[in-house]
């Protein structure tokens, strides 16, 4: 890939970087992905957000999983991959974002968490989760989890 170009042919300077967790429970053959609804559109998404200054991206992904879905666990330091999407701000402006995706092995699902009253949380098999998300590259990453 040429310097200065990111996914979708967009210049690197135009992209914002976010991180996401793909929270997983269960074992091979019975693997589940935890999805949450977005606050505004109520569509199914993986927990994601901005990387805080001084915070490693995989640590940010784990923090987002706690805040948005009430999940505790360890995120792998190496990303599963990336996907791109346009984040719609409150004023309607679209911000192109590249999202680094990290696997998070869930150790605890809390009954109460910071965004509990703003989101719904559900478990899905990887194929079903892939069918629910809108971003094709994220769907591909989710489908790859079910591969033997």
mmCIF file with all atom_site columns, C-alpha atoms in Angstrom, residues 80-132:
data_model
loop_
_atom_site.group_PDB
_atom_site.id
_atom_site.type_symbol
_atom_site.label_atom_id
_atom_site.label_alt_id
_atom_site.label_comp_id
_atom_site.label_asym_id
_atom_site.label_entity_id
_atom_site.label_seq_id
_atom_site.pdbx_PDB_ins_code
_atom_site.Cartn_x
_atom_site.Cartn_y
_atom_site.Cartn_z
_atom_site.occupancy
_atom_site.B_iso_or_equiv
_atom_site.pdbx_formal_charge
_atom_site.auth_seq_id
_atom_site.auth_comp_id
_atom_site.auth_asym_id
_atom_site.auth_atom_id
_atom_site.pdbx_PDB_model_num
ATOM 1  C CA . UNK A 1 80  ? -7.559  -9.253  14.329 1.00 0.00 ? 80  UNK A CA 1
ATOM 2  C CA . UNK A 1 81  ? -7.787  -6.699  11.531 1.00 0.00 ? 81  UNK A CA 1
ATOM 3  C CA . UNK A 1 82  ? -9.379  -3.377  10.665 1.00 0.00 ? 82  UNK A CA 1
ATOM 4  C CA . UNK A 1 83  ? -12.532 -1.986  9.152  1.00 0.00 ? 83  UNK A CA 1
ATOM 5  C CA . UNK A 1 84  ? -13.578 1.456   7.978  1.00 0.00 ? 84  UNK A CA 1
ATOM 6  C CA . UNK A 1 85  ? -16.798 3.350   8.544  1.00 0.00 ? 85  UNK A CA 1
ATOM 7  C CA . UNK A 1 86  ? -18.078 6.920   8.623  1.00 0.00 ? 86  UNK A CA 1
ATOM 8  C CA . UNK A 1 87  ? -18.973 8.142   12.103 1.00 0.00 ? 87  UNK A CA 1
ATOM 9  C CA . UNK A 1 88  ? -21.902 10.539  12.024 1.00 0.00 ? 88  UNK A CA 1
ATOM 10 C CA . UNK A 1 89  ? -21.492 13.398  14.480 1.00 0.00 ? 89  UNK A CA 1
ATOM 11 C CA . UNK A 1 90  ? -24.467 15.099  16.136 1.00 0.00 ? 90  UNK A CA 1
ATOM 12 C CA . UNK A 1 91  ? -24.252 17.970  13.617 1.00 0.00 ? 91  UNK A CA 1
ATOM 13 C CA . UNK A 1 92  ? -24.497 15.491  10.699 1.00 0.00 ? 92  UNK A CA 1
ATOM 14 C CA . UNK A 1 93  ? -20.837 15.701  9.691  1.00 0.00 ? 93  UNK A CA 1
ATOM 15 C CA . UNK A 1 94  ? -19.314 12.341  8.707  1.00 0.00 ? 94  UNK A CA 1
ATOM 16 C CA . UNK A 1 95  ? -15.861 11.493  10.029 1.00 0.00 ? 95  UNK A CA 1
ATOM 17 C CA . UNK A 1 96  ? -14.043 8.707   8.170  1.00 0.00 ? 96  UNK A CA 1
ATOM 18 C CA . UNK A 1 97  ? -12.688 6.252   10.759 1.00 0.00 ? 97  UNK A CA 1
ATOM 19 C CA . UNK A 1 98  ? -10.395 3.257   10.657 1.00 0.00 ? 98  UNK A CA 1
ATOM 20 C CA . UNK A 1 99  ? -11.103 0.827   13.478 1.00 0.00 ? 99  UNK A CA 1
ATOM 21 C CA . UNK A 1 100 ? -8.468  -1.550  14.872 1.00 0.00 ? 100 UNK A CA 1
ATOM 22 C CA . UNK A 1 101 ? -10.261 -4.701  16.047 1.00 0.00 ? 101 UNK A CA 1
ATOM 23 C CA . UNK A 1 102 ? -9.024  -6.746  19.015 1.00 0.00 ? 102 UNK A CA 1
ATOM 24 C CA . UNK A 1 103 ? -10.197 -10.140 20.274 1.00 0.00 ? 103 UNK A CA 1
ATOM 25 C CA . UNK A 1 104 ? -11.410 -9.944  23.897 1.00 0.00 ? 104 UNK A CA 1
ATOM 26 C CA . UNK A 1 105 ? -11.849 -13.186 25.838 1.00 0.00 ? 105 UNK A CA 1
ATOM 27 C CA . UNK A 1 106 ? -14.730 -12.403 28.227 1.00 0.00 ? 106 UNK A CA 1
ATOM 28 C CA . UNK A 1 107 ? -14.158 -13.512 31.825 1.00 0.00 ? 107 UNK A CA 1
ATOM 29 C CA . UNK A 1 108 ? -17.170 -11.745 33.392 1.00 0.00 ? 108 UNK A CA 1
ATOM 30 C CA . UNK A 1 109 ? -20.458 -10.246 32.215 1.00 0.00 ? 109 UNK A CA 1
ATOM 31 C CA . UNK A 1 110 ? -21.641 -7.631  34.693 1.00 0.00 ? 110 UNK A CA 1
ATOM 32 C CA . UNK A 1 111 ? -25.290 -6.945  35.484 1.00 0.00 ? 111 UNK A CA 1
ATOM 33 C CA . UNK A 1 112 ? -24.611 -3.204  35.836 1.00 0.00 ? 112 UNK A CA 1
ATOM 34 C CA . UNK A 1 113 ? -22.241 -1.062  33.743 1.00 0.00 ? 113 UNK A CA 1
ATOM 35 C CA . UNK A 1 114 ? -21.835 2.605   32.716 1.00 0.00 ? 114 UNK A CA 1
ATOM 36 C CA . UNK A 1 115 ? -23.950 2.524   29.499 1.00 0.00 ? 115 UNK A CA 1
ATOM 37 C CA . UNK A 1 116 ? -26.436 -0.144  30.609 1.00 0.00 ? 116 UNK A CA 1
ATOM 38 C CA . UNK A 1 117 ? -29.468 2.105   30.169 1.00 0.00 ? 117 UNK A CA 1
ATOM 39 C CA . UNK A 1 118 ? -28.328 3.328   26.735 1.00 0.00 ? 118 UNK A CA 1
ATOM 40 C CA . UNK A 1 119 ? -27.592 0.015   25.002 1.00 0.00 ? 119 UNK A CA 1
ATOM 41 C CA . UNK A 1 120 ? -28.813 -3.536  24.632 1.00 0.00 ? 120 UNK A CA 1
ATOM 42 C CA . UNK A 1 121 ? -26.334 -6.449  24.893 1.00 0.00 ? 121 UNK A CA 1
ATOM 43 C CA . UNK A 1 122 ? -26.783 -9.896  23.298 1.00 0.00 ? 122 UNK A CA 1
ATOM 44 C CA . UNK A 1 123 ? -24.740 -12.962 22.435 1.00 0.00 ? 123 UNK A CA 1
ATOM 45 C CA . UNK A 1 124 ? -24.676 -14.331 18.878 1.00 0.00 ? 124 UNK A CA 1
ATOM 46 C CA . UNK A 1 125 ? -22.879 -17.084 17.001 1.00 0.00 ? 125 UNK A CA 1
ATOM 47 C CA . UNK A 1 126 ? -20.186 -15.496 14.767 1.00 0.00 ? 126 UNK A CA 1
ATOM 48 C CA . UNK A 1 127 ? -22.175 -16.063 11.543 1.00 0.00 ? 127 UNK A CA 1
ATOM 49 C CA . UNK A 1 128 ? -25.300 -14.463 13.033 1.00 0.00 ? 128 UNK A CA 1
ATOM 50 C CA . UNK A 1 129 ? -23.263 -11.522 14.371 1.00 0.00 ? 129 UNK A CA 1
ATOM 51 C CA . UNK A 1 130 ? -21.695 -11.043 10.929 1.00 0.00 ? 130 UNK A CA 1
ATOM 52 C CA . UNK A 1 131 ? -25.151 -10.914 9.340  1.00 0.00 ? 131 UNK A CA 1
ATOM 53 C CA . UNK A 1 132 ? -26.251 -8.164  11.746 1.00 0.00 ? 132 UNK A CA 1
#
